[in-house]
PDB file of C-alpha atoms in Angstrom:
ATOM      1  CA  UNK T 181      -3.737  16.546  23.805  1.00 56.00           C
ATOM      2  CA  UNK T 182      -4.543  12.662  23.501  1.00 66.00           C
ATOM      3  CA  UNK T 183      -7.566  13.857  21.054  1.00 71.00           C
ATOM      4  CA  UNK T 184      -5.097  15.860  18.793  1.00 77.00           C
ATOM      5  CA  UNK T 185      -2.532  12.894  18.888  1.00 74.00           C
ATOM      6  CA  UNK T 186      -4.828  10.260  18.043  1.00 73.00           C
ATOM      7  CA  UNK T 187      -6.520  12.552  15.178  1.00 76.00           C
ATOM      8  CA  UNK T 188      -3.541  12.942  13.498  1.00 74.00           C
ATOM      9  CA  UNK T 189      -2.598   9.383  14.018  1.00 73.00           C
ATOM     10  CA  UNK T 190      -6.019   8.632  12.112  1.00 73.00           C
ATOM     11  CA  UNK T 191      -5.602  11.451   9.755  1.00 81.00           C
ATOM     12  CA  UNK T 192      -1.884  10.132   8.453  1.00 78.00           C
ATOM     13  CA  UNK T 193      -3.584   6.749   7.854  1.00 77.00           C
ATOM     14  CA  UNK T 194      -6.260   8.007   5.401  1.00 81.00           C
ATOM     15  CA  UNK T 195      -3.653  10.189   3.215  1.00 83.00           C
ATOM     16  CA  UNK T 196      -1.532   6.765   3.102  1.00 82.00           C
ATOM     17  CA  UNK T 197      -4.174   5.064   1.945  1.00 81.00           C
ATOM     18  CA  UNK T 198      -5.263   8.137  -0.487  1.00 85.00           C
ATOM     19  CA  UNK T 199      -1.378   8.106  -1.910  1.00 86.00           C
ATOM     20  CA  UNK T 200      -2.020   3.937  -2.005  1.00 83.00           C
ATOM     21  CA  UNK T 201      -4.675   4.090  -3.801  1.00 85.00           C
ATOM     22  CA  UNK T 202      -4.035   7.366  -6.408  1.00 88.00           C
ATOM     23  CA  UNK T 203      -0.763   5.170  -7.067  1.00 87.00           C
ATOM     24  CA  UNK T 204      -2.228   1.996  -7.626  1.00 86.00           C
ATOM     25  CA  UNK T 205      -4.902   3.601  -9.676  1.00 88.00           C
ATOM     26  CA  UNK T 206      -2.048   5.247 -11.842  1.00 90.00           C
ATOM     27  CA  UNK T 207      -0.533   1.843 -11.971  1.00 88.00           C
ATOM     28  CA  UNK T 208      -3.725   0.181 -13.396  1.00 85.00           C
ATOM     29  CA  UNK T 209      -4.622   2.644 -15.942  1.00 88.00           C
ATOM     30  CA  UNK T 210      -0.775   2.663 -16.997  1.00 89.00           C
ATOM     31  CA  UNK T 211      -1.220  -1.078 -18.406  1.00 83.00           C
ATOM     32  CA  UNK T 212      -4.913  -1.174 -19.155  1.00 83.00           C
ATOM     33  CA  UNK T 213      -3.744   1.599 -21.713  1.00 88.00           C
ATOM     34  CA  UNK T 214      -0.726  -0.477 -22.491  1.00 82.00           C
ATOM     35  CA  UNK T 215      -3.081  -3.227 -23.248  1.00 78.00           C
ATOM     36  CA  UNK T 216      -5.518  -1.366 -24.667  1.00 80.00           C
ATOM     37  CA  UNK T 217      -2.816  -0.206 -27.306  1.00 82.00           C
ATOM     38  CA  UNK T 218      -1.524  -3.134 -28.112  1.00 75.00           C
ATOM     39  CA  UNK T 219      -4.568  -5.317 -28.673  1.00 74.00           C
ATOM     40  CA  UNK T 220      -5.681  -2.165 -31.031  1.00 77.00           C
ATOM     41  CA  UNK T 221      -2.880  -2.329 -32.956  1.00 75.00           C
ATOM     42  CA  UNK T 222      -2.243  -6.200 -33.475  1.00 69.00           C
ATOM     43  CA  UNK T 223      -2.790  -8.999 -36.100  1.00 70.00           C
ATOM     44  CA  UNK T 224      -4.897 -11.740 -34.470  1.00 68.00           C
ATOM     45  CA  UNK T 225      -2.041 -14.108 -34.862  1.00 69.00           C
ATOM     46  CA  UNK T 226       0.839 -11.452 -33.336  1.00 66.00           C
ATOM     47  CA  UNK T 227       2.873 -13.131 -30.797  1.00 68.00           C
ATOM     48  CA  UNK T 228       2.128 -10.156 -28.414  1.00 59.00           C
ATOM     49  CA  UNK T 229      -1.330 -11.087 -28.025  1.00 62.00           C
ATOM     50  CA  UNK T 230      -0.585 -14.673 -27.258  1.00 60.00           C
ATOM     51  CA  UNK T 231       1.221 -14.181 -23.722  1.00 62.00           C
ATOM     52  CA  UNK T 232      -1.962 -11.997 -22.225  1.00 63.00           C
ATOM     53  CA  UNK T 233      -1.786 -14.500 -19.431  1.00 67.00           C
ATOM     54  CA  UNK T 234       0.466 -13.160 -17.294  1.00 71.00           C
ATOM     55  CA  UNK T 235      -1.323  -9.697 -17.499  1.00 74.00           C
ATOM     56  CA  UNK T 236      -3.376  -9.893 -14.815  1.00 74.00           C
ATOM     57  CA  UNK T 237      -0.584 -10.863 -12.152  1.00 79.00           C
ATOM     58  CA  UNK T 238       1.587  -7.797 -13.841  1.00 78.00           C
ATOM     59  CA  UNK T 239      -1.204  -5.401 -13.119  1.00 80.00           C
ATOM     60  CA  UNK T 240      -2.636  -6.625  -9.601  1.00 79.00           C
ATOM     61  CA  UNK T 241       0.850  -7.794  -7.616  1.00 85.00           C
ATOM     62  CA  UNK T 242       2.627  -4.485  -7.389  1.00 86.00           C
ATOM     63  CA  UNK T 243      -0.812  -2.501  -5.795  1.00 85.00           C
ATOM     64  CA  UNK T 244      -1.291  -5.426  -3.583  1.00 87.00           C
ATOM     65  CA  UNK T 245       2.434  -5.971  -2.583  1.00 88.00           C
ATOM     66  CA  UNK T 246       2.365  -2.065  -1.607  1.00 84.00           C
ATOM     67  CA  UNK T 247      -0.551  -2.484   0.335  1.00 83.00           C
ATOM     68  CA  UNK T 248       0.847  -5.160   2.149  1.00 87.00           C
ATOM     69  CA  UNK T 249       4.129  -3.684   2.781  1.00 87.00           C
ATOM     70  CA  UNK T 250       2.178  -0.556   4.236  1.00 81.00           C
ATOM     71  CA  UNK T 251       0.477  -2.683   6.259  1.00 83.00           C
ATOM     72  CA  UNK T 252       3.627  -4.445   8.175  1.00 87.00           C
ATOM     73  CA  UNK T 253       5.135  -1.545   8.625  1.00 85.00           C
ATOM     74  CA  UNK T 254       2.084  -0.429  10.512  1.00 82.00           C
ATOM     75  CA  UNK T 255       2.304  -3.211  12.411  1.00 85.00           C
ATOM     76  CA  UNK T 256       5.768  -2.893  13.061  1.00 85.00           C
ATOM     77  CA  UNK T 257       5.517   0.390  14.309  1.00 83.00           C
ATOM     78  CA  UNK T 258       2.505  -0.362  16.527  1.00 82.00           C
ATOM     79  CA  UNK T 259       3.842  -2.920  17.918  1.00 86.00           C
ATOM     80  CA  UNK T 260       7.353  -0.999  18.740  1.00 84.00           C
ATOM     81  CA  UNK T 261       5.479   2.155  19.551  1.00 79.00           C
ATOM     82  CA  UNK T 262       3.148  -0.261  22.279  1.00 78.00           C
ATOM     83  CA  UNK T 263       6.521  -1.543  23.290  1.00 79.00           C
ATOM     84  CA  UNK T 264       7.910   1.376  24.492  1.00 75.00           C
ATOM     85  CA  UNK T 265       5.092   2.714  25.995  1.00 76.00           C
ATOM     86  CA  UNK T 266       4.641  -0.491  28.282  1.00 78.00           C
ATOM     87  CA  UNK T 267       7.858  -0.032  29.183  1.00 77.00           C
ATOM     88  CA  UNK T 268       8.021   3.572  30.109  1.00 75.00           C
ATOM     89  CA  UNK T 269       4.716   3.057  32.861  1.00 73.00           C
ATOM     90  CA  UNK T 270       6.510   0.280  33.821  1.00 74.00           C
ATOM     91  CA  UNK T 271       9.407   2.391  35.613  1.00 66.00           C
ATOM     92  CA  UNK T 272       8.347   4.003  38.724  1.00 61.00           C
ATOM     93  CA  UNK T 273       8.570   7.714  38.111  1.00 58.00           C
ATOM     94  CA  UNK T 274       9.767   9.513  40.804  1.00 54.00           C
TER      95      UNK T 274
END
């Protein structure tokens, strides 16, 4: 049964980081074809293409903020999860 737990325990981690990674992917491609777009269709001197600076931080905080966010929870839970099990074989069973 521990073999069965801890395979689905590893199984759930790689379709989290399949869902983070289709949805950062989506994310990405979103505003590289926002970009994309707009560079196509501007004057050299358009005021859109002047702010391109922040792009990068648009595009690459919001994957990374996910990931991290994923990964405290994790942590979170572990450490709960390691909590109570310490505590339960701690108690004499009778």
């Amino acid at each position: 049964m521990q073999g069965t737990t801890r395979a689905a325990v590893l199984e759930a981690r790689q379709s989290m980081l399949r869902v983070w990674m289709t949805l950062s992917a989506v994310w990405v491609m979103f505003w590289l074809i926002i970009a994309a777009v707009t560079l196509a269709s501007a004057t050299p001197l358009d005021p859109l293409i002047v702010p391109c600076g922040a792009f990068l931080p648009i595009v690459a905080t919001p994957p990374f903020v996910l990931l991290a966010i994923g990964a405290l929870s994790r942590l979170a839970f572990e450490s709960i999860s390691d909590r109570q099990e310490r505590r339960r074989h701690s108690f004499p069973t009778s």
